[in-house]
PDB file of C-alpha atoms in Angstrom:
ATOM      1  CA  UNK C   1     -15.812  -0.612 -14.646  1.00 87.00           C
ATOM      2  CA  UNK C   2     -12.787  -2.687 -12.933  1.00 93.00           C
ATOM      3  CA  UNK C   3      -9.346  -1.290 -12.756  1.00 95.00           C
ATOM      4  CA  UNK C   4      -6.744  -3.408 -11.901  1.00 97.00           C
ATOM      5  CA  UNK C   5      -3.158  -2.427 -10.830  1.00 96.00           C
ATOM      6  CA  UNK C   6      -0.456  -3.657  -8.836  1.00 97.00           C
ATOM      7  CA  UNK C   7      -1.192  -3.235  -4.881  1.00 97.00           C
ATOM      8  CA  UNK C   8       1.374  -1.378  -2.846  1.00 96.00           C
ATOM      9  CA  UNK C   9       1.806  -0.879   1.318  1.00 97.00           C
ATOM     10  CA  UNK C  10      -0.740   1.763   0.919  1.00 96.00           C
ATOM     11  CA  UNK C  11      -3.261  -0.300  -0.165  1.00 96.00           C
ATOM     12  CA  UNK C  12      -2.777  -3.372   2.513  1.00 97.00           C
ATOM     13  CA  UNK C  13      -5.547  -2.995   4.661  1.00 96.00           C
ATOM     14  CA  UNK C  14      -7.590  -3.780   1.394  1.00 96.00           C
ATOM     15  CA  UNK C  15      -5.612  -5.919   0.299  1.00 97.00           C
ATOM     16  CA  UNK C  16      -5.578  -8.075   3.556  1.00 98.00           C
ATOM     17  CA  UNK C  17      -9.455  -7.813   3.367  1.00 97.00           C
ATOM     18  CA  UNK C  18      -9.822  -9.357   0.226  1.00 97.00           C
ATOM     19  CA  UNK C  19      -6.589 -11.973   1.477  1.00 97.00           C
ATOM     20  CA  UNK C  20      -8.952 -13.030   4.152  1.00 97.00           C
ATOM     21  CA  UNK C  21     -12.025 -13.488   2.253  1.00 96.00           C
ATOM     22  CA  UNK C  22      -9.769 -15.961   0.212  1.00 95.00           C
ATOM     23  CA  UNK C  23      -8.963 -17.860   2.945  1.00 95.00           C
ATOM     24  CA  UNK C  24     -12.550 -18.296   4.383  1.00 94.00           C
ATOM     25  CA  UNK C  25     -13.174 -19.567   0.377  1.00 90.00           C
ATOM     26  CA  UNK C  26     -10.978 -22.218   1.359  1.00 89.00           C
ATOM     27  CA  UNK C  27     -12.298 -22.485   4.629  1.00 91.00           C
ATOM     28  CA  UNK C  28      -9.347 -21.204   6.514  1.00 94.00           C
ATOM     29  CA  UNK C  29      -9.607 -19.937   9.970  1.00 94.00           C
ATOM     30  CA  UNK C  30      -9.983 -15.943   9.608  1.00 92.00           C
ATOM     31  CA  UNK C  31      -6.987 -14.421  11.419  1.00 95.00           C
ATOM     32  CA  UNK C  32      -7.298 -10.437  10.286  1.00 96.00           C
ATOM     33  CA  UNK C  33      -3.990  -9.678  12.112  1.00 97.00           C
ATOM     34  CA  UNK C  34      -1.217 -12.537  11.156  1.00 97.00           C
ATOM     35  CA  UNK C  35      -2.823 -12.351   7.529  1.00 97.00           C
ATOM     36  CA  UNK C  36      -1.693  -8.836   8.073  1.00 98.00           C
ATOM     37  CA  UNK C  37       1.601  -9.645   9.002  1.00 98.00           C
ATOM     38  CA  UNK C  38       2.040 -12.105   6.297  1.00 98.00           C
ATOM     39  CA  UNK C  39       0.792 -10.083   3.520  1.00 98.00           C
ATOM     40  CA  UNK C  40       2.932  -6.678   4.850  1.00 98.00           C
ATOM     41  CA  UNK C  41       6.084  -9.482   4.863  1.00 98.00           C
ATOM     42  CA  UNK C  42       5.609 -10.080   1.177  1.00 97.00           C
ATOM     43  CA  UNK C  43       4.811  -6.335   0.085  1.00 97.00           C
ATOM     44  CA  UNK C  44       8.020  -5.157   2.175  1.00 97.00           C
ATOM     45  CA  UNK C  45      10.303  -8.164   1.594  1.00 97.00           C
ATOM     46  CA  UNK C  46       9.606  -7.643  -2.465  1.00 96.00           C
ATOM     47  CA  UNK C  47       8.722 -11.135  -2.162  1.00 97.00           C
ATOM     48  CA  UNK C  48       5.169 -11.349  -3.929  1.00 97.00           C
ATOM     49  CA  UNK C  49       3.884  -9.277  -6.207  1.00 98.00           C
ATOM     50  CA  UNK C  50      -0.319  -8.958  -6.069  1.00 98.00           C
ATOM     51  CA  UNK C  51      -2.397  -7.097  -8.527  1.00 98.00           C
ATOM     52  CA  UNK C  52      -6.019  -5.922  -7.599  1.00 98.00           C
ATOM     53  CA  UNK C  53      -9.073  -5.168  -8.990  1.00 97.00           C
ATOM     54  CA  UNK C  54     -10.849  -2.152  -7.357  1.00 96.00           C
ATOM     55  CA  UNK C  55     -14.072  -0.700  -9.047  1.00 92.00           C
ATOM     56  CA  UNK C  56     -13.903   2.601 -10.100  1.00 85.00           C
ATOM     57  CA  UNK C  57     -16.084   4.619  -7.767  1.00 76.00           C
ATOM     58  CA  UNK C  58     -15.357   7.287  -5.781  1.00 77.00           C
ATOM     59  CA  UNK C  59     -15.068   4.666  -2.603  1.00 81.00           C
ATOM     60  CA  UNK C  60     -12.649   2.164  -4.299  1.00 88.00           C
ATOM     61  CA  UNK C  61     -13.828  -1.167  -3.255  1.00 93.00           C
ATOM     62  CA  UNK C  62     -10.948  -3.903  -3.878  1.00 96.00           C
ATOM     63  CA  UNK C  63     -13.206  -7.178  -5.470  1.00 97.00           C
ATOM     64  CA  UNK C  64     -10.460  -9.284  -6.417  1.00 97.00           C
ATOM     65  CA  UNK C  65      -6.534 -10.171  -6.499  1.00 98.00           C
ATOM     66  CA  UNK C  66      -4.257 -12.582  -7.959  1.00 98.00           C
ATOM     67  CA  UNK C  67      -0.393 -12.982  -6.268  1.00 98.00           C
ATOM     68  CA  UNK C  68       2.219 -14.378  -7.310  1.00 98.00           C
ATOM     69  CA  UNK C  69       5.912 -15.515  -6.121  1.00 97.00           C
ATOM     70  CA  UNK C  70       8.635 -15.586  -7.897  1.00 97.00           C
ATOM     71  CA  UNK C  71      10.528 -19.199  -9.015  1.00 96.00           C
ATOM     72  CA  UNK C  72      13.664 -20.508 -10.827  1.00 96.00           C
ATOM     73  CA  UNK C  73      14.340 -23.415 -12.935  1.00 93.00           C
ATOM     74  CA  UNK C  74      17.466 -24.039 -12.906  1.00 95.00           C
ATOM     75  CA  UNK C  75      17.954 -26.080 -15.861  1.00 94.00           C
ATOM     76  CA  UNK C  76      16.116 -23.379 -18.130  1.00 93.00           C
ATOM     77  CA  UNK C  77      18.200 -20.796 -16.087  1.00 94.00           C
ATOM     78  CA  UNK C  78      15.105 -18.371 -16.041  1.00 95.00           C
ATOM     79  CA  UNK C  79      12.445 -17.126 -13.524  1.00 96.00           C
ATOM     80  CA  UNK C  80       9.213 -18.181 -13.536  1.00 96.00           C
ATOM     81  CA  UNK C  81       6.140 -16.505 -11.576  1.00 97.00           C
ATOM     82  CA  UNK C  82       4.040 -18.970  -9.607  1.00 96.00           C
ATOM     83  CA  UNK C  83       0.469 -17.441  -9.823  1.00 96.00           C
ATOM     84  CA  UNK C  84      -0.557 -18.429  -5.806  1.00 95.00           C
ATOM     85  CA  UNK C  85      -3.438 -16.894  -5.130  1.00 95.00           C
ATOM     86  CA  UNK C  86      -6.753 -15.726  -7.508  1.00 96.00           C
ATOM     87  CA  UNK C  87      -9.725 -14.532  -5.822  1.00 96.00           C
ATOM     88  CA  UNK C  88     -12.903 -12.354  -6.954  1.00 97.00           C
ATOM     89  CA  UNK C  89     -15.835 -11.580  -4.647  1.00 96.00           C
ATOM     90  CA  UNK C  90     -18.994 -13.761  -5.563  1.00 94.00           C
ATOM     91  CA  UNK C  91     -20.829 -11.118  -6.583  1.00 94.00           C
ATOM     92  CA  UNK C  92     -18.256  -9.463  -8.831  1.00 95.00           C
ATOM     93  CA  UNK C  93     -17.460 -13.229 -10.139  1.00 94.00           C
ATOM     94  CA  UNK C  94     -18.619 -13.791 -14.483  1.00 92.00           C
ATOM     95  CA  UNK C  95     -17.454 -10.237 -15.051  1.00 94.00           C
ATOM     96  CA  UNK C  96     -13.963 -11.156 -16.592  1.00 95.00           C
ATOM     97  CA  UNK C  97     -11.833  -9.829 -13.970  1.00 97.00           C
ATOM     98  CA  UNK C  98     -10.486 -13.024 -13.321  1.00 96.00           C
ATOM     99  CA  UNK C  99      -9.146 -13.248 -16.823  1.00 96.00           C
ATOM    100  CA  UNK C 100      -7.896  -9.598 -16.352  1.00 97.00           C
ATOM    101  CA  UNK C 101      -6.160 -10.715 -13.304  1.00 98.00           C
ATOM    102  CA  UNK C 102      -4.113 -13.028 -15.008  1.00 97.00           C
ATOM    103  CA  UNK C 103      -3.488 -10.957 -18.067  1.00 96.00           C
ATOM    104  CA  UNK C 104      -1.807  -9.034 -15.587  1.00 97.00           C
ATOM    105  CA  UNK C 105      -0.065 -11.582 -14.296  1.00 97.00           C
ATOM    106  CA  UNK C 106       0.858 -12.976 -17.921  1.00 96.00           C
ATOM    107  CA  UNK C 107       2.103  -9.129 -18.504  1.00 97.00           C
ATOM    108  CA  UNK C 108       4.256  -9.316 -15.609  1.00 97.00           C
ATOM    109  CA  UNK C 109       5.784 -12.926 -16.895  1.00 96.00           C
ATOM    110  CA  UNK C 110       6.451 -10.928 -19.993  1.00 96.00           C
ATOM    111  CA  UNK C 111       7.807  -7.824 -19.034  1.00 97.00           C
ATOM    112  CA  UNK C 112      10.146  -9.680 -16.228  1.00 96.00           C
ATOM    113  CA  UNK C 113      11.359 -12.038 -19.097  1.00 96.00           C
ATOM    114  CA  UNK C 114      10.455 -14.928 -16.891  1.00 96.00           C
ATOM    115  CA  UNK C 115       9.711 -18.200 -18.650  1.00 94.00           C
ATOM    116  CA  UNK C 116       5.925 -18.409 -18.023  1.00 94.00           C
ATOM    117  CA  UNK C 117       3.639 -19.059 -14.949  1.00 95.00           C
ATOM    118  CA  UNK C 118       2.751 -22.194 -13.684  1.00 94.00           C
ATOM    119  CA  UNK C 119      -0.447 -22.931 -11.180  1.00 93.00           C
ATOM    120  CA  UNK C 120      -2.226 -25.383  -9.422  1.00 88.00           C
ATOM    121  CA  UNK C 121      -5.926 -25.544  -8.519  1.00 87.00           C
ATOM    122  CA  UNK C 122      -7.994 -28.665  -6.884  1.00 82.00           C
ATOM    123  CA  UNK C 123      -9.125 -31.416  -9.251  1.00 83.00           C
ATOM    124  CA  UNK C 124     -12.808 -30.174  -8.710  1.00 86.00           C
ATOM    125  CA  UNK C 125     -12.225 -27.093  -9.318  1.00 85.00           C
ATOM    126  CA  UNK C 126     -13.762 -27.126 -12.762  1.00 90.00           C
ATOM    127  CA  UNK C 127     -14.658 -23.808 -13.327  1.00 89.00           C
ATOM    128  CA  UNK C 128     -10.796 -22.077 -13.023  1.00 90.00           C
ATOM    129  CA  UNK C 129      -9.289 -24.926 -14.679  1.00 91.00           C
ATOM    130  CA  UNK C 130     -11.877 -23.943 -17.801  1.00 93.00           C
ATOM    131  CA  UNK C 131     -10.722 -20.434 -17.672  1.00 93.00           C
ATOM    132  CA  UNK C 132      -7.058 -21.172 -17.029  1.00 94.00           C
ATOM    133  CA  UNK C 133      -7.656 -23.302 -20.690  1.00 93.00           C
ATOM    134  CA  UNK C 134      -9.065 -20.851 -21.996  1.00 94.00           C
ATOM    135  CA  UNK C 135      -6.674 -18.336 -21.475  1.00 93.00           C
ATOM    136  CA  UNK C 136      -3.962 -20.911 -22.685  1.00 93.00           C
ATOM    137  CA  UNK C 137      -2.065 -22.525 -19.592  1.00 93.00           C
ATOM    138  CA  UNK C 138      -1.767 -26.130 -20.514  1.00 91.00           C
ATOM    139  CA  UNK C 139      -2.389 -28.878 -17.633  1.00 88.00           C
ATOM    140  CA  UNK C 140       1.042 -30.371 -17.112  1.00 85.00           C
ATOM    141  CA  UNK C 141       1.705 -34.529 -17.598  1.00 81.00           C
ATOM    142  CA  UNK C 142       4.290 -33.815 -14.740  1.00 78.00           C
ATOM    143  CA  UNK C 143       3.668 -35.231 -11.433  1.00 74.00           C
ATOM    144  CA  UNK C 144       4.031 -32.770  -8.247  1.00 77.00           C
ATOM    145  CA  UNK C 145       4.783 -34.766  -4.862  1.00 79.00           C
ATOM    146  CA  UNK C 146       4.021 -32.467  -1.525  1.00 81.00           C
ATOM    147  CA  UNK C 147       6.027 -33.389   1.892  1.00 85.00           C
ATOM    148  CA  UNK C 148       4.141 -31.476   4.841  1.00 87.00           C
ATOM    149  CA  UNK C 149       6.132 -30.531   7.589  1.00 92.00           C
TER     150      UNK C 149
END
């Protein structure tokens, strides 16, 4: 059984565990202490909110997280929750708790009375963009430009 639940300062060293297996995913240089930093910065600033999946044994393990940031459109005049990050350890992966992740997330969306969430994942990434379907986000027609810095 996977719970999942909204992650607190009390639960960033696990949090920041999971964060960093995330990054290695997307082969990111493993830096335990400013992935620290960055995810205490969100948690304290009330600038992300992250929901994680822990099983339900006596030595909670967290196996997965989803965070998101908040955005506004200012021609709708509403907030809308940019799901960032979505992560479950390989060998929790197939389970659901991917979906359950984003249920959360979708919950949140509601409950906020944002607009909806919006995403992006790679091109090749055909396995999230078949659950993202499935769970009713619709690929956008727009076209997003980046300008690195």
């Amino acid at each position: 059984m996977i719970n999942i639940r909204q992650a607190g300062l009390e639960d960033l060293t696990s949090v920041v565990s999971i964060f960093e297996q995330y990054r290695h995913f997307y082969q990111c240089e493993n830096n335990i202490v400013l992935a620290t930093d960055f995810i205490k910065a969100r948690m304290e600033q009330q600038e992300s909110i992250i929901f994680i999946a822990e099983t339900d044994e006596q030595e909670k393990t967290v196996v997965g997280f989803v965070q998101l940031y908040p955005l506004f459109t200012s021609t709708r005049m509403k907030k809308v929750w940019l799901l960032n990050d979505l992560f479950v350890e390989e060998t929790y992966r197939k389970q659901g708790i991917a979906e359950q992740l984003i249920l959360n997330a979708k919950a949140l969306s509601n409950d906020t009375g944002a607009l909806g969430l919006r995403l992006s994942t790679a091109a090749s990434n055909q396995p999230a963009q078949a659950l993202y379907e499935k769970i009713g986000f619709i690929k956008s027609q727009n076209f997003y430009y980046e300008l690195s810095l």
